[in-house]
Amino acid sequence: MKFEAVTIKDIAKALGLSTSTVSRALRDSYEISEETKQLVLKYAKEFNYRPNPSALGLKEKRTRSIGIVISEIANSFFSQAINGIESVANQRGYNVIITQTLESYEREVANMQFLSSRSVDGCLISVSTETNDFDHISDLYQKGFPVVCFDRVIDSLDTHKVIFDNFMGAYNATTHLIKSGYKNIAILSSIEYLSISKERLNGFKKALSDNDIPLHEDYLKHCAHGGMLYQEVEKAMDELMKLKVKPDAVFTSGDKLTTNFMRYCKTKKIAIPEKIAVIGFSNLDITELMSPSLSVVKQPAFEMGRVATDLLLNMIESKRTVTEFEHIVLPPEIIVRDSSARKK
Amino acid sequence: MKFEAVTIKDIAKALGLSTSTVSRALRDSYEISEETKQLVLKYAKEFNYRPNPSALGLKEKRTRSIGIVISEIANSFFSQAINGIESVANQRGYNVIITQTLESYEREVANMQFLSSRSVDGCLISVSTETNDFDHISDLYQKGFPVVCFDRVIDSLDTHKVIFDNFMGAYNATTHLIKSGYKNIAILSSIEYLSISKERLNGFKKALSDNDIPLHEDYLKHCAHGGMLYQEVEKAMDELMKLKVKPDAVFTSGDKLTTNFMRYCKTKKIAIPEKIAVIGFSNLDITELMSPSLSVVKQPAFEMGRVATDLLLNMIESKRTVTEFEHIVLPPEIIVRDSSARKK
DNA sequence: CTTTAAAACGGGAACGATTGCGTAAATAAA
DNA sequence: TTTATTTACGCAATCGTTCCCGTTTTAAAG
């Protein structure tokens, strides 16, 4: 099928002008008479002229679009973040290309390659759980490809970063469990080397030590795929439930870990919070409707997307090389509901 | 910031060849000697050459990308559909630009304008609830801009369409409620003129009449924003609960209607299914964890995305004008859980 | 030893938009 | 009236790639 849109050439031909005159008229140049401008503008509006993005991209060496690299769209945190990203990007005249890694390192490399090879002017990334080597990102960044990290950041990369206060979120959530009377608190965590995992784990540990509760290594479970697979959560929970002293509460340090924990308890008919209490990270907007209603640590995903995009666009549009980097930390929000009700 | 990637010119200069030779070598033309090809290929791989999408787009009058127009990403049905769309698109060498309307007609028009003005080769659309006039779509389509409808289709548009068997889904769900002993069944529906609303409403009505249950107009509630706003669901439910004969079951004909119905019952402390049973459309993967576990009509969103994208790409790549259009209907899936348990 | 033809490559236009530079006409200044 | 200046436009190069035509070299055919 062919779909031919009107070009500057078409306008020029129709009006008996040169393309340069038309171009200048459209950009409201002082060199063009008011009369001609009106003529061109009227014609352009009538035939719905839009500049060809490919031509513009070729000429100006920029595409006015940015890329996003995230693990998956069908994750409430990320879809909310995307909304924040789009709101800023669209407002500033950029469009957005979203790519998913599904937590795969290989796909992350491929996506970065694709985005950097001139399809976008820069990108936002929240690295995949599988990613342990950041060369594919830092190499591009070193060469001048603008990258801003959010959520799951890369410590070694010297760029703008927008993160959630994972430490505080985990600390507050764990403290809440302790204050509610729970003592044997386990943690379901994502893979060790992930920045957010470390921070959340540290928050968890600090809350325990601040309350003079010893840390049992048995209570510390890592899930390599961040809870994406039910099986890994099942295995971790099975191990926890086989311990002599079972945990009486769990802090689930990721969205998928939280929901799969709930699924586990439902399947195994383990009463929450009677047998085991829980508070966990989640950005789902229906956690209040779960059984029981879920206590959560909620991340300001939309805001995160907004802030990160603003920083990225500033970086892209900056004339000189950026040398001072923002490191923005957004505050935690904790919502207490039935799943972590006071221990009887 | 500047980020310069290697071009054909660079390769030509480095290797002492002309751009045409390099171009041909990269495309494995018979006109180029095996020797030269290897030389070029090796260099290209080493310096990670990628063709400039803007230049290609300009030359070939195609961008190898497609657009999506949906109401919102943060809706499980659409995010799952996007996964299906991306899987096919990426496999066939296209990339995807997602735009959201947030159910606004104005934004839908703007998004279509943007996408059609040469940023993409075609688009997939599920129209917004607010959209009652389809000229902005059919005009472009008439001019040769490939469009494929999915989910919420446009009857008057003669193109490929991929829909869910809304009638059967609603019919089966309603029948299930009837067989479970419920007689006074209300429906929460989206705006009237939306194709999927009509079909679902018709399925609902047919199920009633097939079981000799009269239809009460009072039991028929429309929400203009498709349940996006809690207030509209609250208003509809308040009206239902004020009736002399309150409904003993509800069929919620949309994702947001379903969750906001649950929210209403939770807020008003209305027991499900004792006071009122419910089955509704939802693609959330945690409906089993809700309180009570939710009976749902689930749409094959991923599959829908896949199929629609295949059709769109065929249309785009077709040499001749397409005149025969597929009209694919995907089967319903009903998952019965506690929220519609047999009436006692 | 010519003629022909294949093989291997280069030149240059084109795609749509921008922009520095050149220039004709109109006006103002001398 | 001549010169200088402004106004209003056109020409042509450029971005990276492809592709239609040459052109040269080599080899085969006559």
XYZ file of C-alpha atoms (C1' of nucleotides) in Angstrom:
748
model
C 0.000 0.000 0.000
C 1.161 3.497 -0.624
C 0.412 6.492 1.481
C 1.839 9.733 0.179
C 1.841 12.701 2.446
C 2.391 16.249 1.247
C 5.978 17.535 1.205
C 7.578 20.922 0.992
C 8.230 20.226 -2.644
C 4.542 19.722 -3.287
C 3.733 23.009 -1.643
C 6.478 24.772 -3.577
C 5.267 23.398 -6.869
C 1.642 24.191 -6.163
C 2.433 27.760 -5.152
C 5.140 28.411 -7.717
C 7.772 28.985 -5.057
C 11.090 27.363 -4.252
C 11.450 24.823 -1.490
C 13.682 27.137 0.472
C 11.067 29.844 0.464
C 8.425 27.425 1.639
C 10.692 26.056 4.332
C 11.482 29.540 5.557
C 7.877 30.592 5.434
C 6.930 27.652 7.594
C 9.602 28.530 10.084
C 8.441 32.124 10.072
C 11.708 33.530 8.794
C 12.145 37.321 8.593
C 13.320 36.918 5.034
C 9.871 36.035 3.777
C 7.110 38.525 3.107
C 4.006 38.393 5.209
C 1.977 37.752 2.104
C 3.919 34.649 1.078
C 3.951 33.353 4.611
C 0.192 33.487 4.826
C -0.116 31.774 1.484
C 2.180 28.934 2.471
C 0.734 28.554 5.934
C -2.753 28.370 4.579
C -1.822 25.733 2.045
C 0.131 23.742 4.612
C -2.768 23.721 7.000
C -5.248 22.804 4.328
C -3.247 19.843 3.122
C -2.134 18.986 6.590
C 1.568 19.274 5.998
C 3.887 17.658 8.533
C 7.649 17.655 8.167
C 9.048 14.256 7.308
C 10.704 12.932 10.466
C 13.180 10.855 8.479
C 14.363 13.849 6.513
C 14.596 15.912 9.664
C 16.433 13.150 11.441
C 18.905 12.851 8.624
C 19.513 16.555 8.389
C 19.671 17.397 12.039
C 21.249 14.161 13.211
C 18.608 13.732 15.813
C 15.312 11.920 15.831
C 13.482 13.729 18.592
C 12.672 10.442 20.159
C 13.966 8.670 23.217
C 14.117 5.004 24.103
C 13.122 3.109 27.207
C 14.673 -0.164 28.259
C 12.724 -1.937 30.963
C 12.100 -5.509 31.951
C 8.417 -5.640 31.091
C 5.504 -3.394 30.339
C 3.000 -5.675 32.022
C 4.351 -4.670 35.397
C 2.420 -1.995 37.181
C 5.494 -0.154 38.339
C 6.870 0.157 34.838
C 3.622 0.951 33.134
C 3.105 3.775 35.607
C 6.654 4.943 35.021
C 6.021 4.910 31.274
C 3.090 7.215 31.809
C 5.365 9.643 33.585
C 7.976 9.373 30.877
C 5.494 9.938 28.072
C 3.904 12.908 29.758
C 7.207 14.773 29.870
C 8.507 13.547 26.538
C 5.393 14.478 24.613
C 5.259 17.845 26.245
C 8.809 18.552 25.187
C 8.208 17.331 21.663
C 9.751 13.911 21.848
C 8.263 10.572 21.176
C 9.033 7.400 22.957
C 10.096 3.944 21.885
C 9.654 1.265 24.495
C 11.660 -1.928 24.542
C 11.375 -4.846 26.930
C 14.100 -7.178 28.104
C 11.897 -9.642 29.982
C 14.837 -9.734 32.383
C 17.104 -11.199 29.715
C 20.654 -9.899 29.389
C 20.799 -10.835 25.749
C 17.687 -8.865 24.917
C 18.971 -5.910 26.884
C 22.140 -5.821 24.800
C 20.126 -6.118 21.595
C 17.725 -3.377 22.658
C 20.515 -0.987 23.559
C 22.197 -1.694 20.236
C 19.011 -1.029 18.387
C 18.186 2.176 20.226
C 21.675 3.611 20.025
C 22.129 3.059 16.314
C 20.464 6.365 15.618
C 16.849 5.485 16.234
C 16.767 7.595 19.363
C 18.624 10.548 20.823
C 19.112 8.933 24.197
C 17.578 6.408 26.504
C 16.269 5.627 29.931
C 17.175 2.303 31.394
C 16.267 0.167 34.340
C 18.593 -2.782 33.988
C 17.457 -6.368 33.842
C 17.929 -8.737 36.762
C 20.074 -10.968 34.597
C 22.499 -8.160 33.782
C 25.734 -8.386 35.671
C 28.042 -6.796 33.130
C 27.311 -3.246 32.073
C 29.801 -2.821 29.264
C 27.118 -2.684 26.592
C 25.744 0.385 28.314
C 28.863 2.134 29.540
C 30.604 1.695 26.173
C 27.800 3.510 24.410
C 27.611 6.093 27.135
C 31.331 6.747 26.893
C 30.943 7.320 23.174
C 28.442 10.035 23.895
C 25.097 8.284 23.821
C 22.970 9.892 26.529
C 21.733 7.425 29.116
C 19.832 8.073 32.322
C 19.283 5.295 34.845
C 16.192 4.913 36.926
C 14.962 2.387 39.446
C 17.632 -0.240 38.925
C 20.717 1.876 38.444
C 24.287 1.094 37.538
C 26.651 2.228 40.278
C 29.671 2.385 38.022
C 27.984 4.598 35.434
C 28.580 8.288 35.944
C 25.295 9.769 34.808
C 21.986 11.087 36.133
C 20.197 8.586 38.315
C 16.701 8.558 39.706
C 15.993 6.020 42.336
C 13.536 5.243 44.992
C 14.732 5.275 48.590
C 14.894 1.523 48.690
C 16.772 1.454 51.936
C 14.211 3.577 53.724
C 11.303 1.727 52.168
C 12.635 -1.603 53.335
C 13.666 -0.196 56.680
C 10.267 1.291 57.391
C 8.406 -1.778 56.201
C 10.514 -4.085 58.354
C 10.257 -1.773 61.317
C 6.499 -1.789 60.903
C 6.497 -5.600 61.085
C 8.617 -5.506 64.212
C 6.440 -2.884 65.892
C 3.437 -5.027 65.063
C 4.875 -7.798 67.176
C 6.655 -10.004 64.676
C 10.090 -11.288 65.532
C 10.994 -14.021 63.086
C 11.028 -12.056 59.899
C 12.147 -13.513 56.615
C 12.920 -11.658 53.417
C 12.222 -12.688 49.858
C 14.722 -10.815 47.771
C 15.687 -10.588 44.137
C 19.112 -11.471 42.802
C 22.017 -10.290 44.986
C 23.970 -7.972 42.750
C 21.017 -5.856 41.673
C 21.343 -2.373 43.172
C 17.806 -2.237 44.463
C 18.090 -5.690 46.020
C 21.149 -4.696 47.940
C 19.613 -1.485 49.190
C 16.407 -3.152 50.256
C 18.266 -5.944 51.946
C 20.374 -3.420 53.809
C 17.281 -1.572 54.961
C 15.842 -4.837 56.167
C 19.016 -5.732 58.061
C 19.335 -2.314 59.625
C 15.755 -2.442 60.897
C 16.464 -5.790 62.530
C 19.680 -4.671 64.159
C 18.189 -1.380 65.319
C 15.613 -3.457 67.157
C 18.122 -5.964 68.484
C 16.787 -8.808 66.428
C 19.444 -11.197 65.192
C 19.626 -11.944 61.517
C 19.138 -15.590 60.554
C 20.766 -16.515 57.302
C 18.011 -19.105 56.832
C 15.492 -16.301 56.652
C 17.225 -14.695 53.727
C 16.053 -15.955 50.365
C 17.107 -14.823 46.921
C 15.143 -15.469 43.754
C 17.248 -15.233 40.621
C 14.453 -14.035 38.362
C 13.105 -11.483 40.782
C 10.047 -13.603 41.467
C 8.971 -13.698 37.831
C 8.756 -17.475 38.078
C 6.352 -18.945 40.585
C 8.651 -21.931 41.008
C 11.486 -19.912 42.469
C 9.205 -18.323 45.036
C 7.661 -21.690 45.804
C 11.094 -23.200 46.392
C 12.150 -20.358 48.672
C 8.924 -20.535 50.656
C 9.036 -24.318 50.907
C 12.452 -24.006 52.437
C 11.279 -21.349 54.864
C 8.287 -23.394 55.959
C 10.451 -26.426 56.640
C 12.586 -24.624 59.203
C 12.363 -25.564 62.872
C 11.441 -22.022 63.721
C 9.236 -20.830 60.890
C 9.133 -17.123 60.160
C 6.033 -15.359 61.437
C 6.364 -12.557 58.888
C 7.897 -11.934 55.507
C 9.117 -8.841 53.795
C 8.859 -9.332 50.035
C 11.254 -7.012 48.325
C 9.743 -6.913 44.823
C 6.445 -6.690 42.994
C 6.440 -10.184 41.574
C 7.831 -11.625 44.766
C 4.907 -10.139 46.629
C 2.194 -11.467 44.338
C 3.775 -14.878 44.034
C 4.117 -15.019 47.794
C 0.394 -14.352 48.043
C -0.235 -17.026 45.454
C 1.842 -19.472 47.466
C -0.040 -18.824 50.674
C -3.333 -19.131 48.887
C -2.322 -22.423 47.286
C -0.925 -23.864 50.499
C -3.781 -22.409 52.548
C -1.504 -20.521 54.867
C -3.433 -17.862 56.767
C -2.244 -14.281 56.431
C -1.435 -12.644 58.823
C -2.264 -15.311 61.442
C 0.305 -17.854 60.307
C 2.507 -15.459 58.489
C 2.276 -11.711 58.052
C 3.518 -9.867 55.019
C 4.376 -6.466 53.706
C 5.981 -6.064 50.328
C 6.851 -3.901 47.420
C 3.991 -3.510 44.969
C 2.609 -0.879 42.693
C -0.576 -2.660 41.787
C -3.552 -0.437 42.378
C -5.710 -3.287 43.567
C -3.671 -4.554 46.462
C -6.393 -3.301 48.758
C -8.751 -5.756 47.114
C -6.603 -8.775 47.729
C -7.292 -11.359 50.355
C -6.292 -10.168 52.844
C -5.767 -6.567 51.852
C -2.088 -6.158 51.325
C 0.309 -3.902 53.176
C 2.685 -2.448 50.653
C 5.659 -0.275 49.980
C 4.613 1.749 46.989
C 7.024 3.479 44.645
C 6.275 6.848 43.056
C 6.613 5.331 39.595
C 4.972 8.131 37.639
C 7.081 10.759 39.343
C 10.179 8.700 38.761
C 9.454 8.553 35.054
C 8.858 12.287 34.916
C 12.030 13.236 36.707
C 14.214 10.802 34.787
C 12.889 12.006 31.453
C 13.458 15.623 32.329
C 17.051 14.853 33.181
C 17.555 12.858 29.998
C 16.143 15.570 27.781
C 18.253 18.193 29.485
C 21.275 16.038 28.830
C 20.345 15.537 25.182
C 19.676 19.186 24.577
C 22.695 20.406 26.480
C 25.247 22.112 24.289
C 28.248 21.228 26.359
C 29.136 17.852 27.803
C 27.373 17.306 31.070
C 29.731 16.785 33.953
C 27.585 17.262 37.014
C 25.085 14.547 37.589
C 21.925 14.568 39.582
C 21.295 11.712 41.912
C 17.672 11.952 42.872
C 16.169 9.838 45.600
C 12.399 9.680 45.867
C 10.796 9.041 49.247
C 9.034 5.813 50.168
C 5.346 5.436 50.780
C 4.098 2.708 53.040
C 0.496 1.626 53.162
C -0.454 -0.554 56.076
C -3.374 -2.906 55.629
C -4.567 -6.259 56.965
C -1.748 -8.496 55.795
C 0.523 -7.113 58.472
C -2.000 -6.613 61.240
C -0.708 -6.626 64.808
C 0.243 -10.072 66.020
C -2.147 -11.602 68.478
C 26.000 15.862 23.440
C 27.177 14.275 20.239
C 27.176 10.619 19.410
C 28.564 9.754 16.024
C 28.011 6.302 14.675
C 29.894 4.819 11.725
C 28.375 5.314 8.269
C 28.851 3.758 4.877
C 30.916 6.747 3.949
C 33.301 6.074 6.790
C 33.722 2.502 5.704
C 34.247 3.534 2.091
C 36.888 6.046 3.039
C 38.698 3.661 5.335
C 38.743 0.889 2.771
C 39.392 3.042 -0.280
C 36.113 2.050 -1.894
C 33.095 3.960 -3.075
C 29.894 4.169 -1.085
C 28.038 2.265 -3.752
C 30.440 -0.642 -3.500
C 30.193 -0.737 0.253
C 26.436 -0.542 0.128
C 26.317 -3.392 -2.354
C 28.809 -5.464 -0.416
C 26.678 -5.116 2.692
C 23.607 -6.216 0.787
C 25.531 -9.150 -0.680
C 25.142 -8.043 -4.282
C 26.391 -10.325 -7.060
C 28.255 -7.398 -8.531
C 30.821 -7.389 -5.764
C 33.731 -9.800 -5.480
C 33.840 -12.217 -2.601
C 37.071 -10.636 -1.468
C 35.679 -7.137 -1.198
C 32.549 -8.384 0.501
C 34.555 -10.069 3.220
C 36.640 -6.976 3.693
C 33.617 -4.740 4.071
C 31.697 -7.165 6.235
C 34.624 -7.562 8.568
C 35.066 -3.827 8.935
C 31.348 -3.286 9.413
C 31.190 -5.893 12.129
C 34.263 -4.575 13.862
C 33.003 -1.009 13.981
C 29.474 -2.127 14.578
C 27.934 -0.504 11.557
C 24.131 -0.096 11.511
C 22.275 1.550 8.687
C 20.881 4.931 9.609
C 17.109 4.494 10.016
C 16.433 8.091 9.031
C 18.331 7.740 5.774
C 16.639 4.459 5.033
C 13.280 5.895 5.890
C 13.862 8.823 3.598
C 15.072 6.699 0.743
C 12.607 3.860 0.938
C 9.655 5.889 2.100
C 9.064 3.546 4.964
C 10.240 3.535 8.534
C 9.914 -0.134 9.400
C 7.984 0.789 12.436
C 4.340 0.542 13.355
C 2.214 2.500 15.773
C -0.215 1.464 18.455
C -3.105 3.574 19.642
C -4.647 2.313 22.854
C -6.373 3.849 25.788
C -3.724 3.109 28.378
C -0.671 0.989 28.906
C -1.339 0.515 32.593
C -4.215 -1.805 31.789
C -3.408 -5.467 31.931
C -5.319 -6.282 28.781
C -3.406 -3.743 26.733
C -0.013 -4.422 28.229
C -0.470 -8.084 27.411
C -1.607 -7.185 23.911
C 1.486 -5.015 23.502
C 3.634 -8.010 24.336
C 1.961 -9.917 21.545
C 2.365 -7.024 19.147
C 6.030 -6.558 19.949
C 6.815 -10.236 19.634
C 5.562 -10.337 16.054
C 6.825 -6.906 15.075
C 10.348 -7.469 16.319
C 10.481 -10.844 14.685
C 9.539 -9.316 11.361
C 12.014 -6.486 11.731
C 9.704 -3.694 12.801
C 9.771 -1.582 15.847
C 6.839 -0.277 17.724
C 5.717 3.139 18.886
C 3.047 3.121 21.541
C 0.660 6.011 22.081
C -2.036 6.351 24.714
C -5.314 8.181 24.464
C -6.385 7.821 28.100
C -9.841 7.462 26.544
C -9.707 10.998 25.173
C -10.994 11.645 21.668
C -8.751 14.642 21.271
C -5.645 12.688 22.125
C -6.695 9.943 19.766
C -6.905 12.385 16.877
C -3.530 13.857 17.772
C -1.934 10.447 18.077
C -3.264 9.304 14.712
C -2.021 12.512 13.130
C 1.383 12.047 14.599
C 1.705 8.416 13.628
C 0.428 8.864 10.114
C 2.710 11.753 9.231
C 5.385 9.321 8.170
C 6.647 8.197 11.555
C 5.194 4.750 11.041
C 4.187 2.539 8.157
C 0.824 1.653 9.626
C -0.961 1.332 12.909
C -3.019 -0.802 15.199
C -5.871 0.850 16.990
C -8.321 0.071 19.703
C -10.500 3.160 19.770
C -11.101 5.245 22.841
C -14.412 5.148 24.681
C -14.877 8.826 23.999
C -14.586 8.373 20.249
C -17.884 8.507 18.459
C -16.727 9.939 15.166
C -14.203 7.942 13.204
C -13.364 10.390 10.423
C -9.847 10.992 11.666
C -9.185 7.304 11.149
C -11.172 6.527 8.036
C -9.839 9.611 6.226
C -6.290 8.469 6.705
C -7.210 4.916 5.868
C -8.871 6.010 2.656
C -5.710 7.820 1.677
C -3.811 4.576 1.991
C -2.541 4.609 5.541
C -2.707 0.997 6.735
C -4.827 0.549 9.833
C -5.881 -2.634 11.577
C -8.457 -2.586 14.341
C -8.370 -4.795 17.366
C -10.491 -5.175 20.473
C -12.618 -2.071 20.052
C -13.193 -2.036 16.319
C -14.850 0.407 13.959
C -17.753 -1.227 12.167
C -17.758 1.228 9.311
C -14.081 0.776 8.530
C -13.403 -1.833 5.881
C -10.136 -3.343 7.103
C -8.744 -6.293 8.989
C -10.258 -6.683 12.426
C -9.340 -8.849 15.346
C -11.820 -9.074 18.113
C -12.676 -11.154 21.056
C -15.970 -13.047 20.995
C -17.554 -10.528 23.278
C -21.037 -11.834 22.721
C -20.098 -15.371 23.685
C -17.995 -14.225 26.607
C -20.865 -12.224 28.032
C -23.386 -14.940 27.176
C -21.393 -17.660 28.912
C -20.656 -15.520 31.937
C -24.283 -14.551 32.359
C -25.444 -18.096 31.789
C -23.021 -19.218 34.464
C -24.585 -16.781 36.922
C -28.052 -18.046 36.046
C -27.046 -21.698 36.390
C -25.558 -20.844 39.761
C -28.958 -19.789 40.966
C -28.956 -16.033 40.465
C -32.034 -14.433 38.969
C -31.758 -10.696 39.428
C -28.728 -9.978 37.413
C -27.507 -6.478 36.717
C -24.894 -5.391 34.222
C -22.280 -2.686 34.531
C -21.475 -1.674 31.009
C -19.276 0.837 29.291
C -20.570 3.566 27.001
C -23.353 2.435 24.639
C -21.959 3.043 21.193
C -18.693 1.224 21.756
C -18.648 -1.966 19.677
C -17.520 -4.199 22.492
C -20.120 -2.771 24.853
C -22.899 -3.534 22.434
C -21.750 -7.064 21.837
C -21.325 -7.803 25.501
C -24.684 -6.301 26.297
C -26.291 -8.408 23.598
C -24.702 -11.566 24.980
C -25.997 -10.640 28.401
C -29.508 -10.081 27.083
C -29.535 -13.255 25.066
C -28.509 -15.312 28.068
C -31.373 -13.848 30.058
C -33.960 -14.442 27.388
C -32.710 -17.957 26.683
C -33.373 -18.692 30.310
C -36.717 -16.898 30.379
C -35.521 -14.193 32.660
C -37.048 -10.801 31.942
C -34.729 -7.865 31.409
C -35.114 -4.985 33.851
C -33.999 -1.669 32.461
C -33.098 -0.678 36.000
C -30.467 -3.375 36.040
C -28.721 -1.924 33.059
C -26.040 0.612 33.899
C -23.702 2.470 31.594
C -20.511 4.169 32.667
C -19.305 6.791 30.241
C -15.613 6.383 30.999
C -15.657 2.612 30.956
C -15.231 2.464 34.708
C -12.003 4.450 34.676
C -13.483 6.765 37.290
C -14.519 5.258 40.585
C -17.252 7.845 40.893
C -19.189 6.628 37.894
C -19.172 3.058 39.171
C -20.132 4.259 42.618
C -23.063 6.181 41.204
C -24.275 3.225 39.173
C -23.980 0.867 42.111
C -25.641 3.275 44.502
C -28.590 3.383 42.166
C -28.703 -0.392 41.912
C -28.575 -0.853 45.657
C -31.456 1.568 46.167
C -33.835 -0.484 44.060
C -36.731 -2.276 45.700
C -35.479 -5.548 44.329
C -31.751 -5.364 44.527
C -29.750 -7.447 42.088
C -28.268 -10.599 43.534
C -25.548 -10.735 40.906
C -23.683 -8.421 38.580
C -21.945 -8.937 35.319
C -19.224 -6.324 34.908
C -18.439 -5.890 31.259
C -14.982 -4.289 31.478
C -11.712 -4.514 33.341
C -11.979 -1.259 35.226
C -15.669 -1.785 35.868
C -14.815 -5.067 37.517
C -12.100 -3.745 39.800
C -14.055 -0.660 40.737
C -17.066 -2.821 41.480
C -14.888 -4.829 43.845
C -13.630 -1.621 45.384
C -17.206 -0.455 45.898
C -18.260 -3.651 47.638
C -15.181 -3.557 49.806
C -15.839 0.066 50.771
C -19.529 -0.501 51.444
C -18.859 -3.833 53.103
C -21.133 -5.743 50.785
C -20.428 -9.461 50.974
C -19.520 -11.223 47.736
C -21.085 -13.529 46.705
C -23.545 -13.735 49.619
C -25.141 -10.348 49.061
C -24.160 -9.947 45.477
C -22.292 -12.291 43.186
C -20.058 -11.123 40.365
C -18.316 -12.268 37.263
C -16.598 -9.781 35.042
C -14.110 -9.053 32.330
C -10.567 -8.827 33.593
C -7.121 -9.692 32.397
C -5.337 -9.096 35.650
C -3.248 -12.092 36.581
C -3.948 -11.744 40.244
C -7.735 -11.956 40.259
C -7.383 -15.296 42.005
C -5.794 -13.477 44.905
C -8.595 -11.016 45.386
C -11.103 -11.218 48.159
C -13.074 -13.254 47.274
C -11.272 -14.831 44.365
C -12.790 -13.377 41.279
C -14.651 -15.176 38.511
C -13.600 -13.670 35.252
C -13.976 -13.580 31.530
C -10.405 -13.446 30.316
C -9.412 -12.193 26.883
C -6.557 -13.727 24.934
C -4.794 -10.384 24.786
C -1.371 -11.620 23.776
C -2.804 -13.698 20.963
C -4.906 -10.768 19.831
C -1.835 -8.596 19.584
C 0.021 -11.238 17.641
C -2.721 -11.833 15.130
C -3.472 -8.154 14.586
C 0.181 -7.344 14.003
C 0.578 -10.140 11.507
C -2.364 -8.803 9.560
C -1.079 -5.246 9.681
C 2.386 -6.193 8.480
C 0.935 -8.262 5.666
C -1.101 -5.262 4.660
C 1.904 -2.944 4.786
C 4.103 -5.279 2.822
C 1.470 -6.170 0.279
C 2.273 -4.984 -3.223
C -1.278 -4.568 -4.381
C -4.108 -2.896 -2.546
C -5.705 -5.269 -0.104
C -9.364 -5.857 -0.817
C -10.213 -8.926 1.196
C -10.245 -8.391 4.884
C -9.932 -10.863 7.671
C -12.348 -10.659 10.517
C -10.899 -12.776 13.247
C -12.857 -13.651 16.360
C -10.985 -15.134 19.282
C -12.793 -17.456 21.684
C -13.712 -16.542 25.239
C -12.215 -18.059 28.323
C -14.207 -18.130 31.516
C -12.637 -18.828 34.862
C -15.092 -19.563 37.643
C -13.996 -18.789 41.173
C -15.575 -17.848 44.484
C -17.147 -14.522 43.563
C -19.878 -16.312 41.641
C -20.278 -19.374 43.857
C -23.632 -21.182 43.749
C -26.354 -19.271 45.520
C -27.376 -20.708 48.874
C 44.641 -9.924 -33.080
C 40.121 -7.843 -32.830
C 35.429 -8.049 -30.918
C 32.250 -9.137 -27.228
C 30.870 -9.818 -22.826
C 31.063 -10.640 -18.286
C 32.975 -9.094 -13.719
C 33.875 -5.469 -10.460
C 33.554 -1.186 -9.247
C 32.704 4.249 -9.291
C 29.778 8.480 -10.336
C 25.886 10.783 -9.350
C 20.981 11.487 -8.686
C 17.319 10.915 -5.555
C 14.609 10.914 -1.020
C 12.758 15.753 2.152
C 14.200 19.420 4.788
C 17.500 23.105 6.174
C 20.614 26.895 5.375
C 24.581 29.696 3.709
C 25.215 32.326 -0.117
C 24.063 34.734 -4.278
C 21.048 37.992 -6.738
C 17.203 40.560 -8.868
C 14.159 44.089 -7.874
C 12.642 47.768 -5.133
C 13.586 51.396 -2.253
C 16.410 54.859 0.063
C 20.325 57.757 0.336
C 23.732 60.632 -1.905
C 20.904 60.053 -11.711
C 23.961 57.046 -9.443
C 25.046 54.281 -5.612
C 23.899 51.761 -1.438
C 20.865 49.162 1.040
C 17.081 46.472 2.010
C 13.657 43.043 0.740
C 12.363 38.693 -0.960
C 13.428 35.114 -2.963
C 16.246 31.016 -5.579
C 20.330 27.868 -5.981
C 22.775 24.271 -4.337
C 25.033 21.589 -0.835
C 24.196 18.497 2.918
C 22.642 14.423 5.802
C 23.191 8.487 4.715
C 21.614 5.209 1.686
C 20.227 3.022 -2.587
C 20.327 2.174 -7.396
C 20.489 3.327 -12.247
C 24.134 4.032 -15.320
C 28.465 4.258 -16.815
C 33.562 2.720 -17.040
C 37.503 -0.085 -16.650
C 39.684 -4.415 -16.561
C 39.999 -9.077 -17.735
C 38.757 -13.090 -20.193
C 36.457 -15.584 -23.727
C 34.952 -15.905 -28.507
C 35.667 -15.198 -33.284
